[in-house]
A tleap script that builds the chain and sets N, CA, C and O, in Angstrom:
source leaprc.protein.ff14SB
mol = sequence {
  NMET GLU ARG CYS ALA PRO ARG SER PRO TYR
  GLY ARG VAL HIE LEU ASP LEU PHE THR THR
  PRO HIE ALA LEU THR ALA THR GLY ARG GLY
  ALA LEU GLU ALA LEU SER LYS ARG PHE GLY
  ALA GLY LYS ALA THR ILE SER ALA HIE ASP
  ALA CYS TRP GLU ARG VAL PRO LEU PRO GLN
  MET GLU HIE LEU ALA ARG THR ILE LEU ARG
  ALA VAL ASN ARG PRO VAL ASN PHE GLN LEU
  ASP LEU PRO GLN LEU ALA ALA ALA PRO SER
  SER GLY PRO ALA LYS LEU LEU PRO PHE PRO
  GLU ARG ALA THR CALA
}
set mol.1.N position { -4.786 1.557 -11.900 }
set mol.1.CA position { -4.464 2.327 -13.063 }
set mol.1.C position { -5.723 3.031 -13.535 }
set mol.1.O position { -6.817 2.470 -13.470 }
set mol.2.N position { -5.573 4.233 -14.001 }
set mol.2.CA position { -6.699 4.952 -14.586 }
set mol.2.C position { -6.176 6.015 -15.539 }
set mol.2.O position { -5.051 6.498 -15.412 }
set mol.3.N position { -7.003 6.354 -16.469 }
set mol.3.CA position { -6.659 7.396 -17.426 }
set mol.3.C position { -6.934 8.752 -16.786 }
set mol.3.O position { -7.894 8.893 -16.027 }
set mol.4.N position { -6.103 9.754 -17.081 }
set mol.4.CA position { -6.295 11.087 -16.493 }
set mol.4.C position { -7.596 11.731 -16.959 }
set mol.4.O position { -8.309 12.336 -16.158 }
set mol.5.N position { -7.907 11.608 -18.229 }
set mol.5.CA position { -9.138 12.138 -18.814 }
set mol.5.C position { -9.508 11.210 -19.978 }
set mol.5.O position { -8.653 10.463 -20.455 }
set mol.6.N position { -10.760 11.241 -20.442 }
set mol.6.CA position { -11.173 10.299 -21.486 }
set mol.6.C position { -10.284 10.297 -22.734 }
set mol.6.O position { -10.054 9.234 -23.310 }
set mol.7.N position { -9.795 11.424 -23.153 }
set mol.7.CA position { -8.979 11.466 -24.373 }
set mol.7.C position { -7.501 11.787 -24.094 }
set mol.7.O position { -6.751 12.093 -25.021 }
set mol.8.N position { -7.097 11.720 -22.865 }
set mol.8.CA position { -5.725 12.051 -22.487 }
set mol.8.C position { -4.766 10.917 -22.884 }
set mol.8.O position { -5.119 9.743 -22.772 }
set mol.9.N position { -3.572 11.259 -23.340 }
set mol.9.CA position { -2.579 10.224 -23.641 }
set mol.9.C position { -1.813 9.770 -22.391 }
set mol.9.O position { -0.885 8.968 -22.488 }
set mol.10.N position { -2.206 10.286 -21.215 }
set mol.10.CA position { -1.534 9.950 -19.962 }
set mol.10.C position { -2.507 9.322 -18.979 }
set mol.10.O position { -3.722 9.498 -19.065 }
set mol.11.N position { -1.929 8.585 -18.047 }
set mol.11.CA position { -2.741 7.960 -17.012 }
set mol.11.C position { -2.069 8.094 -15.661 }
set mol.11.O position { -1.056 8.776 -15.511 }
set mol.12.N position { -2.655 7.429 -14.684 }
set mol.12.CA position { -2.195 7.503 -13.298 }
set mol.12.C position { -2.127 6.070 -12.771 }
set mol.12.O position { -3.036 5.273 -13.002 }
set mol.13.N position { -1.048 5.752 -12.064 }
set mol.13.CA position { -0.900 4.444 -11.420 }
set mol.13.C position { -0.836 4.703 -9.926 }
set mol.13.O position { -0.045 5.528 -9.469 }
set mol.14.N position { -1.669 3.998 -9.161 }
set mol.14.CA position { -1.764 4.219 -7.719 }
set mol.14.C position { -1.556 2.896 -6.992 }
set mol.14.O position { -2.187 1.892 -7.323 }
set mol.15.N position { -0.674 2.898 -6.006 }
set mol.15.CA position { -0.425 1.740 -5.145 }
set mol.15.C position { -0.979 2.073 -3.768 }
set mol.15.O position { -0.629 3.098 -3.181 }
set mol.16.N position { -1.841 1.209 -3.257 }
set mol.16.CA position { -2.490 1.458 -1.964 }
set mol.16.C position { -2.194 0.297 -1.027 }
set mol.16.O position { -2.603 -0.833 -1.294 }
set mol.17.N position { -1.495 0.559 0.056 }
set mol.17.CA position { -1.192 -0.470 1.047 }
set mol.17.C position { -1.971 -0.267 2.345 }
set mol.17.O position { -1.703 -0.948 3.335 }
set mol.18.N position { -2.929 0.660 2.356 }
set mol.18.CA position { -3.697 0.926 3.576 }
set mol.18.C position { -4.548 -0.262 3.991 }
set mol.18.O position { -4.817 -0.441 5.179 }
set mol.19.N position { -4.976 -1.075 3.036 }
set mol.19.CA position { -5.857 -2.200 3.358 }
set mol.19.C position { -5.081 -3.487 3.572 }
set mol.19.O position { -5.680 -4.559 3.659 }
set mol.20.N position { -3.759 -3.402 3.658 }
set mol.20.CA position { -2.924 -4.578 3.903 }
set mol.20.C position { -2.178 -4.394 5.221 }
set mol.20.O position { -2.100 -3.278 5.735 }
set mol.21.N position { -1.637 -5.459 5.763 }
set mol.21.CA position { -0.851 -5.319 6.994 }
set mol.21.C position { 0.604 -4.959 6.712 }
set mol.21.O position { 1.453 -5.118 7.590 }
set mol.22.N position { 0.911 -4.477 5.510 }
set mol.22.CA position { 2.282 -4.187 5.126 }
set mol.22.C position { 2.529 -2.695 4.971 }
set mol.22.O position { 1.605 -1.910 4.759 }
set mol.23.N position { 3.798 -2.326 5.083 }
set mol.23.CA position { 4.249 -0.958 4.823 }
set mol.23.C position { 5.573 -1.053 4.079 }
set mol.23.O position { 6.327 -2.008 4.265 }
set mol.24.N position { 5.854 -0.072 3.244 }
set mol.24.CA position { 7.109 -0.060 2.502 }
set mol.24.C position { 8.268 0.301 3.421 }
set mol.24.O position { 8.145 1.177 4.277 }
set mol.25.N position { 9.374 -0.370 3.238 }
set mol.25.CA position { 10.594 -0.014 3.962 }
set mol.25.C position { 11.293 1.103 3.195 }
set mol.25.O position { 10.864 1.474 2.102 }
set mol.26.N position { 12.364 1.636 3.765 }
set mol.26.CA position { 13.137 2.668 3.065 }
set mol.26.C position { 13.722 2.098 1.776 }
set mol.26.O position { 13.806 2.799 0.767 }
set mol.27.N position { 14.124 0.832 1.808 }
set mol.27.CA position { 14.636 0.175 0.602 }
set mol.27.C position { 13.544 0.086 -0.454 }
set mol.27.O position { 13.798 0.310 -1.638 }
set mol.28.N position { 12.332 -0.240 -0.027 }
set mol.28.CA position { 11.209 -0.330 -0.961 }
set mol.28.C position { 10.862 1.007 -1.580 }
set mol.28.O position { 10.583 1.088 -2.776 }
set mol.29.N position { 10.876 2.060 -0.770 }
set mol.29.CA position { 10.599 3.390 -1.308 }
set mol.29.C position { 11.675 3.809 -2.306 }
set mol.29.O position { 11.376 4.431 -3.325 }
set mol.30.N position { 12.922 3.466 -2.010 }
set mol.30.CA position { 14.011 3.760 -2.936 }
set mol.30.C position { 13.865 3.000 -4.245 }
set mol.30.O position { 14.145 3.538 -5.316 }
set mol.31.N position { 13.425 1.743 -4.158 }
set mol.31.CA position { 13.225 0.945 -5.370 }
set mol.31.C position { 12.117 1.537 -6.228 }
set mol.31.O position { 12.227 1.552 -7.454 }
set mol.32.N position { 11.043 2.028 -5.596 }
set mol.32.CA position { 9.945 2.620 -6.360 }
set mol.32.C position { 10.369 3.945 -6.996 }
set mol.32.O position { 9.941 4.260 -8.107 }
set mol.33.N position { 11.199 4.718 -6.308 }
set mol.33.CA position { 11.707 5.963 -6.900 }
set mol.33.C position { 12.585 5.663 -8.111 }
set mol.33.O position { 12.530 6.371 -9.116 }
set mol.34.N position { 13.396 4.609 -8.009 }
set mol.34.CA position { 14.240 4.219 -9.140 }
set mol.34.C position { 13.381 3.778 -10.323 }
set mol.34.O position { 13.714 4.061 -11.474 }
set mol.35.N position { 12.280 3.087 -10.045 }
set mol.35.CA position { 11.371 2.677 -11.124 }
set mol.35.C position { 10.768 3.879 -11.825 }
set mol.35.O position { 10.642 3.887 -13.049 }
set mol.36.N position { 10.395 4.889 -11.065 }
set mol.36.CA position { 9.774 6.053 -11.697 }
set mol.36.C position { 10.773 6.778 -12.591 }
set mol.36.O position { 10.398 7.306 -13.637 }
set mol.37.N position { 12.041 6.807 -12.188 }
set mol.37.CA position { 13.065 7.422 -13.031 }
set mol.37.C position { 13.322 6.576 -14.274 }
set mol.37.O position { 13.518 7.110 -15.366 }
set mol.38.N position { 13.319 5.250 -14.103 }
set mol.38.CA position { 13.594 4.359 -15.223 }
set mol.38.C position { 12.505 4.434 -16.286 }
set mol.38.O position { 12.792 4.390 -17.482 }
set mol.39.N position { 11.264 4.547 -15.847 }
set mol.39.CA position { 10.153 4.594 -16.787 }
set mol.39.C position { 9.895 6.003 -17.305 }
set mol.39.O position { 9.113 6.179 -18.239 }
set mol.40.N position { 10.525 6.991 -16.726 }
set mol.40.CA position { 10.278 8.359 -17.149 }
set mol.40.C position { 8.863 8.802 -16.834 }
set mol.40.O position { 8.316 9.703 -17.469 }
set mol.41.N position { 8.277 8.140 -15.825 }
set mol.41.CA position { 6.926 8.522 -15.399 }
set mol.41.C position { 7.013 9.908 -14.787 }
set mol.41.O position { 8.049 10.295 -14.245 }
set mol.42.N position { 5.938 10.639 -14.875 }
set mol.42.CA position { 5.908 11.999 -14.340 }
set mol.42.C position { 6.188 12.028 -12.856 }
set mol.42.O position { 7.009 11.259 -12.354 }
set mol.43.N position { 5.527 12.886 -12.176 }
set mol.43.CA position { 5.726 13.083 -10.742 }
set mol.43.C position { 5.276 11.843 -9.971 }
set mol.43.O position { 4.181 11.326 -10.192 }
set mol.44.N position { 6.132 11.375 -9.064 }
set mol.44.CA position { 5.803 10.234 -8.213 }
set mol.44.C position { 5.767 10.693 -6.768 }
set mol.44.O position { 6.687 11.364 -6.301 }
set mol.45.N position { 4.704 10.333 -6.060 }
set mol.45.CA position { 4.570 10.615 -4.637 }
set mol.45.C position { 4.586 9.272 -3.920 }
set mol.45.O position { 3.703 8.442 -4.138 }
set mol.46.N position { 5.588 9.052 -3.061 }
set mol.46.CA position { 5.774 7.739 -2.441 }
set mol.46.C position { 5.866 7.909 -0.933 }
set mol.46.O position { 6.646 8.725 -0.443 }
set mol.47.N position { 5.071 7.141 -0.196 }
set mol.47.CA position { 5.150 7.119 1.261 }
set mol.47.C position { 5.190 5.657 1.708 }
set mol.47.O position { 5.245 4.755 0.872 }
set mol.48.N position { 5.165 5.423 2.994 }
set mol.48.CA position { 5.238 4.057 3.505 }
set mol.48.C position { 3.975 3.255 3.198 }
set mol.48.O position { 4.026 2.027 3.130 }
set mol.49.N position { 2.842 3.936 3.013 }
set mol.49.CA position { 1.582 3.222 2.842 }
set mol.49.C position { 0.931 3.382 1.478 }
set mol.49.O position { -0.039 2.684 1.182 }
set mol.50.N position { 1.431 4.274 0.643 }
set mol.50.CA position { 0.866 4.412 -0.703 }
set mol.50.C position { 1.864 5.084 -1.621 }
set mol.50.O position { 2.857 5.662 -1.179 }
set mol.51.N position { 1.580 4.997 -2.903 }
set mol.51.CA position { 2.410 5.648 -3.912 }
set mol.51.C position { 1.528 5.975 -5.104 }
set mol.51.O position { 0.579 5.248 -5.398 }
set mol.52.N position { 1.839 7.068 -5.792 }
set mol.52.CA position { 1.046 7.490 -6.946 }
set mol.52.C position { 1.976 8.077 -7.996 }
set mol.52.O position { 2.820 8.921 -7.695 }
set mol.53.N position { 1.811 7.620 -9.231 }
set mol.53.CA position { 2.566 8.137 -10.365 }
set mol.53.C position { 1.589 8.861 -11.266 }
set mol.53.O position { 0.601 8.283 -11.717 }
set mol.54.N position { 1.866 10.124 -11.527 }
set mol.54.CA position { 1.025 10.967 -12.375 }
set mol.54.C position { 1.634 11.078 -13.770 }
set mol.54.O position { 2.849 10.964 -13.930 }
set mol.55.N position { 0.808 11.296 -14.758 }
set mol.55.CA position { 1.220 11.545 -16.144 }
set mol.55.C position { 2.138 10.460 -16.698 }
set mol.55.O position { 3.214 10.743 -17.224 }
set mol.56.N position { 1.688 9.213 -16.570 }
set mol.56.CA position { 2.389 8.078 -17.144 }
set mol.56.C position { 1.835 7.873 -18.552 }
set mol.56.O position { 0.616 7.807 -18.711 }
set mol.57.N position { 2.671 7.772 -19.568 }
set mol.57.CA position { 2.156 7.527 -20.916 }
set mol.57.C position { 1.358 6.221 -20.961 }
set mol.57.O position { 1.779 5.217 -20.387 }
set mol.58.N position { 0.212 6.233 -21.641 }
set mol.58.CA position { -0.681 5.070 -21.667 }
set mol.58.C position { 0.003 3.771 -22.071 }
set mol.58.O position { -0.261 2.747 -21.440 }
set mol.59.N position { 0.871 3.750 -23.090 }
set mol.59.CA position { 1.492 2.477 -23.452 }
set mol.59.C position { 2.373 1.888 -22.347 }
set mol.59.O position { 2.624 0.683 -22.345 }
set mol.60.N position { 2.845 2.714 -21.409 }
set mol.60.CA position { 3.716 2.230 -20.336 }
set mol.60.C position { 2.983 1.911 -19.040 }
set mol.60.O position { 3.581 1.336 -18.131 }
set mol.61.N position { 1.719 2.263 -18.929 }
set mol.61.CA position { 1.005 2.119 -17.652 }
set mol.61.C position { 0.957 0.677 -17.163 }
set mol.61.O position { 1.277 0.416 -16.004 }
set mol.62.N position { 0.576 -0.241 -17.997 }
set mol.62.CA position { 0.417 -1.626 -17.563 }
set mol.62.C position { 1.765 -2.236 -17.174 }
set mol.62.O position { 1.862 -2.947 -16.174 }
set mol.63.N position { 2.788 -1.959 -17.957 }
set mol.63.CA position { 4.116 -2.484 -17.641 }
set mol.63.C position { 4.645 -1.880 -16.336 }
set mol.63.O position { 5.252 -2.588 -15.533 }
set mol.64.N position { 4.423 -0.592 -16.121 }
set mol.64.CA position { 4.838 0.054 -14.876 }
set mol.64.C position { 4.106 -0.559 -13.681 }
set mol.64.O position { 4.725 -0.849 -12.657 }
set mol.65.N position { 2.799 -0.755 -13.806 }
set mol.65.CA position { 2.019 -1.330 -12.704 }
set mol.65.C position { 2.504 -2.743 -12.374 }
set mol.65.O position { 2.616 -3.092 -11.199 }
set mol.66.N position { 2.789 -3.550 -13.378 }
set mol.66.CA position { 3.285 -4.907 -13.164 }
set mol.66.C position { 4.643 -4.870 -12.459 }
set mol.66.O position { 4.887 -5.649 -11.538 }
set mol.67.N position { 5.513 -3.976 -12.886 }
set mol.67.CA position { 6.843 -3.866 -12.290 }
set mol.67.C position { 6.761 -3.365 -10.849 }
set mol.67.O position { 7.520 -3.820 -9.993 }
set mol.68.N position { 5.853 -2.436 -10.576 }
set mol.68.CA position { 5.654 -1.936 -9.209 }
set mol.68.C position { 5.205 -3.065 -8.297 }
set mol.68.O position { 5.720 -3.219 -7.190 }
set mol.69.N position { 4.248 -3.851 -8.760 }
set mol.69.CA position { 3.728 -4.950 -7.942 }
set mol.69.C position { 4.822 -5.966 -7.638 }
set mol.69.O position { 4.902 -6.468 -6.516 }
set mol.70.N position { 5.658 -6.273 -8.614 }
set mol.70.CA position { 6.766 -7.204 -8.370 }
set mol.70.C position { 7.766 -6.628 -7.380 }
set mol.70.O position { 8.262 -7.345 -6.511 }
set mol.71.N position { 8.062 -5.352 -7.502 }
set mol.71.CA position { 9.031 -4.724 -6.594 }
set mol.71.C position { 8.500 -4.675 -5.168 }
set mol.71.O position { 9.251 -4.907 -4.220 }
set mol.72.N position { 7.226 -4.380 -5.008 }
set mol.72.CA position { 6.639 -4.270 -3.670 }
set mol.72.C position { 6.586 -5.625 -2.975 }
set mol.72.O position { 6.689 -5.686 -1.750 }
set mol.73.N position { 6.428 -6.701 -3.719 }
set mol.73.CA position { 6.301 -8.025 -3.125 }
set mol.73.C position { 7.628 -8.685 -2.781 }
set mol.73.O position { 7.633 -9.813 -2.288 }
set mol.74.N position { 8.745 -8.024 -3.021 }
set mol.74.CA position { 10.034 -8.567 -2.593 }
set mol.74.C position { 10.154 -8.401 -1.078 }
set mol.74.O position { 9.816 -7.346 -0.541 }
set mol.75.N position { 10.637 -9.449 -0.381 }
set mol.75.CA position { 10.669 -9.395 1.094 }
set mol.75.C position { 11.444 -8.222 1.685 }
set mol.75.O position { 11.097 -7.768 2.775 }
set mol.76.N position { 12.481 -7.710 1.015 }
set mol.76.CA position { 13.252 -6.603 1.599 }
set mol.76.C position { 12.532 -5.266 1.440 }
set mol.76.O position { 12.912 -4.282 2.075 }
set mol.77.N position { 11.496 -5.219 0.599 }
set mol.77.CA position { 10.834 -3.948 0.299 }
set mol.77.C position { 9.588 -3.684 1.146 }
set mol.77.O position { 9.017 -2.596 1.067 }
set mol.78.N position { 9.160 -4.645 1.945 }
set mol.78.CA position { 8.002 -4.401 2.801 }
set mol.78.C position { 8.225 -5.008 4.172 }
set mol.78.O position { 9.061 -5.893 4.352 }
set mol.79.N position { 7.465 -4.520 5.128 }
set mol.79.CA position { 7.507 -5.051 6.493 }
set mol.79.C position { 6.091 -5.087 7.040 }
set mol.79.O position { 5.217 -4.358 6.572 }
set mol.80.N position { 5.870 -5.931 8.026 }
set mol.80.CA position { 4.560 -5.965 8.670 }
set mol.80.C position { 4.377 -4.679 9.454 }
set mol.80.O position { 5.307 -4.200 10.103 }
set mol.81.N position { 3.192 -4.131 9.392 }
set mol.81.CA position { 2.903 -2.862 10.047 }
set mol.81.C position { 1.695 -3.024 10.965 }
set mol.81.O position { 0.748 -2.241 10.907 }
set mol.82.N position { 1.742 -4.037 11.801 }
set mol.82.CA position { 0.644 -4.280 12.733 }
set mol.82.C position { 1.006 -3.722 14.098 }
set mol.82.O position { 2.158 -3.824 14.520 }
set mol.83.N position { 0.040 -3.133 14.798 }
set mol.83.CA position { 0.341 -2.659 16.151 }
set mol.83.C position { 0.676 -3.850 17.056 }
set mol.83.O position { 0.044 -4.904 16.978 }
set mol.84.N position { 1.648 -3.666 17.885 }
set mol.84.CA position { 2.029 -4.735 18.801 }
set mol.84.C position { 0.953 -4.897 19.872 }
set mol.84.O position { 0.546 -3.931 20.517 }
set mol.85.N position { 0.509 -6.116 20.044 }
set mol.85.CA position { -0.507 -6.386 21.051 }
set mol.85.C position { 0.130 -6.309 22.434 }
set mol.85.O position { 1.256 -6.761 22.641 }
set mol.86.N position { -0.596 -5.740 23.354 }
set mol.86.CA position { -0.083 -5.641 24.725 }
set mol.86.C position { 0.014 -7.042 25.304 }
set mol.86.O position { -0.898 -7.856 25.164 }
set mol.87.N position { 1.108 -7.297 25.939 }
set mol.87.CA position { 1.309 -8.618 26.533 }
set mol.87.C position { 0.341 -8.795 27.698 }
set mol.87.O position { 0.238 -7.937 28.574 }
set mol.88.N position { -0.352 -9.901 27.690 }
set mol.88.CA position { -1.304 -10.193 28.772 }
set mol.88.C position { -0.515 -10.580 30.017 }
set mol.88.O position { 0.507 -11.259 29.922 }
set mol.89.N position { -0.981 -10.154 31.167 }
set mol.89.CA position { -0.270 -10.538 32.387 }
set mol.89.C position { -0.315 -12.048 32.562 }
set mol.89.O position { -1.354 -12.678 32.364 }
set mol.90.N position { 0.819 -12.616 32.933 }
set mol.90.CA position { 0.891 -14.078 33.062 }
set mol.90.C position { 0.718 -14.513 34.509 }
set mol.90.O position { 1.347 -15.479 34.943 }
set mol.91.N position { -0.121 -13.818 35.259 }
set mol.91.CA position { -0.314 -14.123 36.674 }
set mol.91.C position { -1.475 -15.084 36.889 }
set mol.91.O position { -2.097 -15.070 37.952 }
set mol.92.N position { -1.772 -15.905 35.912 }
set mol.92.CA position { -2.845 -16.870 36.073 }
set mol.92.C position { -3.969 -16.592 35.094 }
set mol.92.O position { -3.824 -15.790 34.171 }
set mol.93.N position { -5.089 -17.265 35.306 }
set mol.93.CA position { -6.208 -17.089 34.375 }
set mol.93.C position { -6.823 -15.687 34.492 }
set mol.93.O position { -6.685 -15.018 35.516 }
set mol.94.N position { -7.477 -15.277 33.461 }
set mol.94.CA position { -8.108 -13.961 33.449 }
set mol.94.C position { -9.247 -13.920 34.456 }
set mol.94.O position { -9.944 -14.912 34.671 }
set mol.95.N position { -9.421 -12.761 35.064 }
set mol.95.CA position { -10.498 -12.602 36.037 }
set mol.95.C position { -11.776 -12.222 35.303 }
set mol.95.O position { -11.754 -11.409 34.378 }
set mol.96.N position { -12.868 -12.805 35.714 }
set mol.96.CA position { -14.160 -12.478 35.136 }
set mol.96.C position { -14.820 -11.396 35.984 }
set mol.96.O position { -14.822 -11.467 37.213 }
set mol.97.N position { -15.368 -10.412 35.321 }
set mol.97.CA position { -16.065 -9.345 36.026 }
set mol.97.C position { -17.523 -9.728 36.181 }
set mol.97.O position { -18.094 -10.342 35.281 }
set mol.98.N position { -18.139 -9.380 37.302 }
set mol.98.CA position { -19.551 -9.718 37.491 }
set mol.98.C position { -20.402 -8.916 36.517 }
set mol.98.O position { -20.154 -7.733 36.284 }
set mol.99.N position { -21.377 -9.553 35.969 }
set mol.99.CA position { -22.299 -8.899 35.027 }
set mol.99.C position { -23.698 -9.057 35.581 }
set mol.99.O position { -24.220 -10.171 35.625 }
set mol.100.N position { -24.327 -7.951 36.013 }
set mol.100.CA position { -25.664 -8.070 36.611 }
set mol.100.C position { -26.685 -8.507 35.553 }
set mol.100.O position { -26.728 -7.986 34.438 }
set mol.101.N position { -27.488 -9.470 35.946 }
set mol.101.CA position { -28.521 -9.948 35.015 }
set mol.101.C position { -29.665 -8.968 35.015 }
set mol.101.O position { -29.935 -8.310 36.019 }
set mol.102.N position { -30.328 -8.874 33.898 }
set mol.102.CA position { -31.463 -7.976 33.798 }
set mol.102.C position { -32.679 -8.611 34.464 }
set mol.102.O position { -32.952 -9.802 34.315 }
set mol.103.N position { -33.383 -7.786 35.189 }
set mol.103.CA position { -34.615 -8.275 35.832 }
set mol.103.C position { -35.718 -8.320 34.797 }
set mol.103.O position { -35.887 -7.375 34.026 }
set mol.104.N position { -36.459 -9.393 34.771 }
set mol.104.CA position { -37.557 -9.491 33.820 }
set mol.104.C position { -38.847 -9.095 34.501 }
set mol.104.O position { -39.003 -9.302 35.704 }
set mol.105.N position { -39.747 -8.544 33.772 }
set mol.105.CA position { -40.993 -8.084 34.353 }
set mol.105.C position { -42.012 -9.169 34.441 }
set mol.105.O position { -43.124 -8.934 34.913 }
savepdb mol mol.pdb
quit
């Protein structure tokens, strides 16, 4: 949360999921859009990895942020977004490559 300007009666609420292993599902994005309409927050930009609400009245900012966090943490609203690891071949133990030792002077 941050204020738009030092004397502005509006602020900005930003949700950042880039540093987590999660991404919003379509259900989660829909829930966040419904929240922005319910709170009458200004323009909301919502994607799978972040969301930002502009021109939120200051008295509503903290309540909106708390409600967003609760909505995002519901199991149907997020999914793991980790790259699938390539399956290792199961043909036995891994082969070691030769590593030439450095000659000392």
